[in-house]
Amino acid sequence: MDLNIRNIYCIGRNYRLHALELGNAVPEEPMVFTKPSHAVVPMDGGTVKLPGGRGAVHFELEIVLRIGSRWEPGADADRCVDAMALGLDLTLRDVQSALKEKGHPWLDAKGFRGSAPLTGWLPYPGEAELAKREFVLLRNGEEAQRGNPRDMLFPIPALIAHIGERFGLGPGDLIFTGTPAGVAALQDGDTLEALWDGKPAGSCRIRLV
């Protein structure tokens, strides 16, 4: 995997049912948080080590966009993206809940090492074609999550424009576009497999240490 990654922008609550399953309000504009580049690990069939002593670690499978050119106002969103992947936005849910109660940032719950497993890069087909396909997470061989980008509250052009205007976007930046419903806590030894359009895209085994 090319690990020449710059900024990692993540979108929270971009699928209505996911927001509701966690008891959160549905946002009126994209909710953006970040992860450090050190959070990225490959979903190449190997083991991903995660902190097992800090409460529940939840999985959240998402479409991840790789930006290939500098964003400018009025830019064509499809031309800004040069590849896609599926990625896991892993979350220390108990830590996140405690931080939210205190009004603190989420970084400690979202940005720990290994919190962003990524499949290999796939061709980006453009927004219109993307909406015709689904992504699935299998947990120990059973379906845990299924999503379609047409169900996003904020579609890809809106996400790119929002992030570009507020923070800037350039080559090597990634966007985790949000997860559908079905998130749950991982168990030591779980095997996760990500499917894109019915085909395997990447997998990993979870080790809680």
mmCIF file of C-alpha atoms in Angstrom:
data_model
loop_
_atom_site.group_PDB
_atom_site.id
_atom_site.type_symbol
_atom_site.label_atom_id
_atom_site.label_comp_id
_atom_site.label_asym_id
_atom_site.label_seq_id
_atom_site.Cartn_x
_atom_site.Cartn_y
_atom_site.Cartn_z
ATOM 1 C CA MET A 1 0.000 0.000 0.000
ATOM 2 C CA ASP A 2 1.150 3.541 -0.800
ATOM 3 C CA LEU A 3 1.517 5.168 2.622
ATOM 4 C CA ASN A 4 2.350 8.625 1.240
ATOM 5 C CA ILE A 5 -0.652 10.005 3.114
ATOM 6 C CA ARG A 6 -1.066 13.577 4.260
ATOM 7 C CA ASN A 7 -4.261 14.648 6.001
ATOM 8 C CA ILE A 8 -7.024 12.218 6.935
ATOM 9 C CA TYR A 9 -10.465 13.832 7.126
ATOM 10 C CA CYS A 10 -13.350 11.777 8.482
ATOM 11 C CA ILE A 11 -17.079 12.446 8.274
ATOM 12 C CA GLY A 12 -19.224 11.618 11.275
ATOM 13 C CA ARG A 13 -22.905 10.666 11.112
ATOM 14 C CA ASN A 14 -23.178 10.735 7.324
ATOM 15 C CA TYR A 15 -25.745 7.911 7.261
ATOM 16 C CA ARG A 16 -29.013 8.680 9.054
ATOM 17 C CA LEU A 17 -29.544 5.216 10.536
ATOM 18 C CA HIS A 18 -26.029 5.144 11.984
ATOM 19 C CA ALA A 19 -26.577 8.465 13.728
ATOM 20 C CA LEU A 20 -29.854 7.212 15.145
ATOM 21 C CA GLU A 21 -28.482 3.839 16.296
ATOM 22 C CA LEU A 22 -26.000 5.689 18.522
ATOM 23 C CA GLY A 23 -28.645 8.104 19.795
ATOM 24 C CA ASN A 24 -27.077 11.094 18.029
ATOM 25 C CA ALA A 25 -28.756 13.993 16.272
ATOM 26 C CA VAL A 26 -28.639 13.955 12.479
ATOM 27 C CA PRO A 27 -26.245 16.778 11.476
ATOM 28 C CA GLU A 28 -27.261 19.729 9.325
ATOM 29 C CA GLU A 29 -23.814 20.052 7.730
ATOM 30 C CA PRO A 30 -20.868 17.658 7.406
ATOM 31 C CA MET A 31 -19.298 16.799 10.760
ATOM 32 C CA VAL A 32 -15.534 16.602 10.211
ATOM 33 C CA PHE A 33 -12.866 15.142 12.461
ATOM 34 C CA THR A 34 -9.345 13.947 11.721
ATOM 35 C CA LYS A 35 -7.018 11.021 12.270
ATOM 36 C CA PRO A 36 -3.205 11.128 12.179
ATOM 37 C CA SER A 37 -1.523 9.387 9.267
ATOM 38 C CA HIS A 38 0.038 6.967 11.786
ATOM 39 C CA ALA A 39 -3.447 5.477 12.289
ATOM 40 C CA VAL A 40 -3.286 3.791 8.859
ATOM 41 C CA VAL A 41 -2.506 0.080 8.631
ATOM 42 C CA PRO A 42 -3.116 -2.225 5.635
ATOM 43 C CA MET A 43 -6.038 -4.639 5.424
ATOM 44 C CA ASP A 44 -3.842 -7.169 3.662
ATOM 45 C CA GLY A 45 -4.849 -10.322 5.514
ATOM 46 C CA GLY A 46 -2.547 -9.679 8.453
ATOM 47 C CA THR A 47 -3.181 -8.957 12.123
ATOM 48 C CA VAL A 48 -4.171 -5.506 13.366
ATOM 49 C CA LYS A 49 -3.239 -4.889 17.001
ATOM 50 C CA LEU A 50 -5.599 -2.629 18.929
ATOM 51 C CA PRO A 51 -5.811 -1.418 22.540
ATOM 52 C CA GLY A 52 -7.885 -3.952 24.439
ATOM 53 C CA GLY A 53 -7.835 -2.315 27.848
ATOM 54 C CA ARG A 54 -9.634 0.947 27.095
ATOM 55 C CA GLY A 55 -13.202 -0.282 26.692
ATOM 56 C CA ALA A 56 -15.121 -1.296 23.591
ATOM 57 C CA VAL A 57 -13.497 -0.930 20.164
ATOM 58 C CA HIS A 58 -16.198 -0.493 17.508
ATOM 59 C CA PHE A 59 -15.813 -1.169 13.777
ATOM 60 C CA GLU A 60 -17.153 1.278 11.165
ATOM 61 C CA LEU A 61 -16.633 0.368 7.487
ATOM 62 C CA GLU A 62 -16.505 3.299 5.074
ATOM 63 C CA ILE A 63 -15.690 4.330 1.530
ATOM 64 C CA VAL A 64 -12.376 6.186 1.545
ATOM 65 C CA LEU A 65 -11.458 8.676 -1.183
ATOM 66 C CA ARG A 66 -7.901 9.593 -2.137
ATOM 67 C CA ILE A 67 -7.418 13.121 -3.418
ATOM 68 C CA GLY A 68 -5.155 13.343 -6.442
ATOM 69 C CA SER A 69 -5.167 17.057 -7.256
ATOM 70 C CA ARG A 70 -5.357 20.329 -5.392
ATOM 71 C CA TRP A 71 -8.916 21.466 -4.737
ATOM 72 C CA GLU A 72 -9.944 24.877 -6.003
ATOM 73 C CA PRO A 73 -13.362 26.588 -5.759
ATOM 74 C CA GLY A 74 -15.674 25.179 -8.421
ATOM 75 C CA ALA A 75 -13.512 22.082 -8.953
ATOM 76 C CA ASP A 76 -15.179 18.967 -10.379
ATOM 77 C CA ALA A 77 -15.324 16.568 -7.415
ATOM 78 C CA ASP A 78 -14.881 13.481 -9.587
ATOM 79 C CA ARG A 79 -11.670 14.898 -11.040
ATOM 80 C CA CYS A 80 -10.263 15.606 -7.585
ATOM 81 C CA VAL A 81 -10.401 11.911 -6.621
ATOM 82 C CA ASP A 82 -7.809 9.582 -8.136
ATOM 83 C CA ALA A 83 -8.586 6.347 -6.225
ATOM 84 C CA MET A 84 -10.798 4.838 -3.551
ATOM 85 C CA ALA A 85 -10.570 2.144 -0.915
ATOM 86 C CA LEU A 86 -12.626 0.712 1.887
ATOM 87 C CA GLY A 87 -11.473 1.584 5.361
ATOM 88 C CA LEU A 88 -12.345 0.971 8.989
ATOM 89 C CA ASP A 89 -12.845 3.974 11.212
ATOM 90 C CA LEU A 90 -12.140 2.106 14.454
ATOM 91 C CA THR A 91 -13.454 3.846 17.547
ATOM 92 C CA LEU A 92 -12.808 3.501 21.263
ATOM 93 C CA ARG A 93 -16.503 3.952 22.011
ATOM 94 C CA ASP A 94 -16.299 4.186 25.811
ATOM 95 C CA VAL A 95 -13.495 6.726 25.524
ATOM 96 C CA GLN A 96 -15.471 8.699 22.942
ATOM 97 C CA SER A 97 -18.574 8.768 25.148
ATOM 98 C CA ALA A 98 -16.554 10.107 28.083
ATOM 99 C CA LEU A 99 -14.929 12.766 25.902
ATOM 100 C CA LYS A 100 -18.300 13.860 24.484
ATOM 101 C CA GLU A 101 -19.730 14.258 27.982
ATOM 102 C CA LYS A 102 -16.859 16.604 28.851
ATOM 103 C CA GLY A 103 -17.106 18.482 25.561
ATOM 104 C CA HIS A 104 -13.565 17.421 24.627
ATOM 105 C CA PRO A 105 -12.225 16.558 21.140
ATOM 106 C CA TRP A 106 -12.488 12.952 19.924
ATOM 107 C CA LEU A 107 -8.865 12.422 18.887
ATOM 108 C CA ASP A 108 -8.032 10.014 21.712
ATOM 109 C CA ALA A 109 -10.998 7.829 20.701
ATOM 110 C CA LYS A 110 -10.530 8.043 16.938
ATOM 111 C CA GLY A 111 -6.838 8.605 16.245
ATOM 112 C CA PHE A 112 -5.013 5.829 18.080
ATOM 113 C CA ARG A 113 -2.453 3.749 16.184
ATOM 114 C CA GLY A 114 -4.129 1.133 13.996
ATOM 115 C CA SER A 115 -7.467 2.947 14.012
ATOM 116 C CA ALA A 116 -7.619 3.326 10.214
ATOM 117 C CA PRO A 117 -7.147 -0.038 8.442
ATOM 118 C CA LEU A 118 -7.303 0.415 4.655
ATOM 119 C CA THR A 119 -7.790 -2.010 1.781
ATOM 120 C CA GLY A 120 -5.726 -1.670 -1.353
ATOM 121 C CA TRP A 121 -6.582 1.177 -3.725
ATOM 122 C CA LEU A 122 -9.337 0.668 -6.284
ATOM 123 C CA PRO A 123 -10.267 2.667 -9.388
ATOM 124 C CA TYR A 124 -12.689 5.478 -8.559
ATOM 125 C CA PRO A 125 -15.657 5.145 -10.943
ATOM 126 C CA GLY A 126 -17.179 8.580 -10.333
ATOM 127 C CA GLU A 127 -20.077 9.549 -8.115
ATOM 128 C CA ALA A 128 -22.869 8.385 -10.446
ATOM 129 C CA GLU A 129 -21.416 4.898 -10.881
ATOM 130 C CA LEU A 130 -20.465 4.671 -7.216
ATOM 131 C CA ALA A 131 -24.125 4.965 -6.218
ATOM 132 C CA LYS A 132 -24.928 1.765 -8.126
ATOM 133 C CA ARG A 133 -22.643 -0.352 -5.936
ATOM 134 C CA GLU A 134 -22.597 -1.515 -2.334
ATOM 135 C CA PHE A 135 -19.945 -2.180 0.280
ATOM 136 C CA VAL A 136 -20.188 -4.903 2.913
ATOM 137 C CA LEU A 137 -18.291 -5.848 6.047
ATOM 138 C CA LEU A 138 -18.154 -9.525 6.963
ATOM 139 C CA ARG A 139 -17.317 -10.339 10.557
ATOM 140 C CA ASN A 140 -16.221 -13.941 11.040
ATOM 141 C CA GLY A 141 -17.947 -14.748 7.752
ATOM 142 C CA GLU A 142 -21.292 -13.136 8.635
ATOM 143 C CA GLU A 143 -22.576 -9.827 7.318
ATOM 144 C CA ALA A 144 -22.189 -7.043 9.871
ATOM 145 C CA GLN A 145 -22.659 -3.921 7.750
ATOM 146 C CA ARG A 146 -23.981 -3.079 4.297
ATOM 147 C CA GLY A 147 -23.997 0.376 2.787
ATOM 148 C CA ASN A 148 -24.607 2.282 -0.413
ATOM 149 C CA PRO A 149 -23.200 5.774 -1.036
ATOM 150 C CA ARG A 150 -26.563 6.971 -2.353
ATOM 151 C CA ASP A 151 -27.728 6.885 1.277
ATOM 152 C CA MET A 152 -25.168 9.457 2.406
ATOM 153 C CA LEU A 153 -26.703 12.550 3.982
ATOM 154 C CA PHE A 154 -23.999 14.636 2.304
ATOM 155 C CA PRO A 155 -22.874 13.320 -1.099
ATOM 156 C CA ILE A 156 -19.285 13.263 -2.237
ATOM 157 C CA PRO A 157 -19.292 16.644 -4.076
ATOM 158 C CA ALA A 158 -20.684 18.315 -0.947
ATOM 159 C CA LEU A 159 -18.052 16.675 1.254
ATOM 160 C CA ILE A 160 -15.188 17.683 -1.030
ATOM 161 C CA ALA A 161 -16.432 21.271 -1.317
ATOM 162 C CA HIS A 162 -16.992 21.573 2.441
ATOM 163 C CA ILE A 163 -13.563 20.189 3.394
ATOM 164 C CA GLY A 164 -11.815 22.075 0.608
ATOM 165 C CA GLU A 165 -13.342 25.406 1.596
ATOM 166 C CA ARG A 166 -12.818 24.979 5.348
ATOM 167 C CA PHE A 167 -9.470 23.189 5.535
ATOM 168 C CA GLY A 168 -8.015 22.695 2.052
ATOM 169 C CA LEU A 169 -7.509 19.509 0.030
ATOM 170 C CA GLY A 170 -4.510 18.343 -1.939
ATOM 171 C CA PRO A 171 -2.755 15.252 -3.290
ATOM 172 C CA GLY A 172 -2.374 12.529 -0.671
ATOM 173 C CA ASP A 173 -5.291 13.647 1.481
ATOM 174 C CA LEU A 174 -7.904 11.021 2.368
ATOM 175 C CA ILE A 175 -11.609 11.351 3.140
ATOM 176 C CA PHE A 176 -13.414 8.698 5.197
ATOM 177 C CA THR A 177 -16.970 9.327 4.024
ATOM 178 C CA GLY A 178 -19.007 7.883 6.916
ATOM 179 C CA THR A 179 -20.413 4.524 7.942
ATOM 180 C CA PRO A 180 -23.843 2.903 7.637
ATOM 181 C CA ALA A 181 -25.699 1.321 10.546
ATOM 182 C CA GLY A 182 -24.551 -1.929 12.119
ATOM 183 C CA VAL A 183 -21.492 -0.935 14.134
ATOM 184 C CA ALA A 184 -20.588 -3.087 17.135
ATOM 185 C CA ALA A 185 -17.735 -3.954 19.475
ATOM 186 C CA LEU A 186 -14.871 -6.106 18.228
ATOM 187 C CA GLN A 187 -13.713 -9.249 20.003
ATOM 188 C CA ASP A 188 -10.174 -10.574 20.150
ATOM 189 C CA GLY A 189 -9.610 -12.902 17.188
ATOM 190 C CA ASP A 190 -12.372 -11.458 14.992
ATOM 191 C CA THR A 191 -11.747 -11.718 11.253
ATOM 192 C CA LEU A 192 -13.008 -8.798 9.176
ATOM 193 C CA GLU A 193 -13.410 -8.836 5.398
ATOM 194 C CA ALA A 194 -14.420 -5.837 3.306
ATOM 195 C CA LEU A 195 -16.339 -6.396 0.063
ATOM 196 C CA TRP A 196 -16.791 -3.847 -2.705
ATOM 197 C CA ASP A 197 -19.448 -4.556 -5.328
ATOM 198 C CA GLY A 198 -19.571 -8.156 -4.112
ATOM 199 C CA LYS A 199 -15.830 -8.749 -4.465
ATOM 200 C CA PRO A 200 -13.179 -9.044 -1.709
ATOM 201 C CA ALA A 201 -11.248 -5.811 -1.235
ATOM 202 C CA GLY A 202 -9.261 -6.521 1.933
ATOM 203 C CA SER A 203 -9.267 -8.334 5.238
ATOM 204 C CA CYS A 204 -7.601 -8.423 8.628
ATOM 205 C CA ARG A 205 -7.609 -10.279 11.931
ATOM 206 C CA ILE A 206 -8.135 -8.340 15.143
ATOM 207 C CA ARG A 207 -5.825 -8.724 18.114
ATOM 208 C CA LEU A 208 -6.772 -6.845 21.284
ATOM 209 C CA VAL A 209 -3.695 -6.284 23.437
#
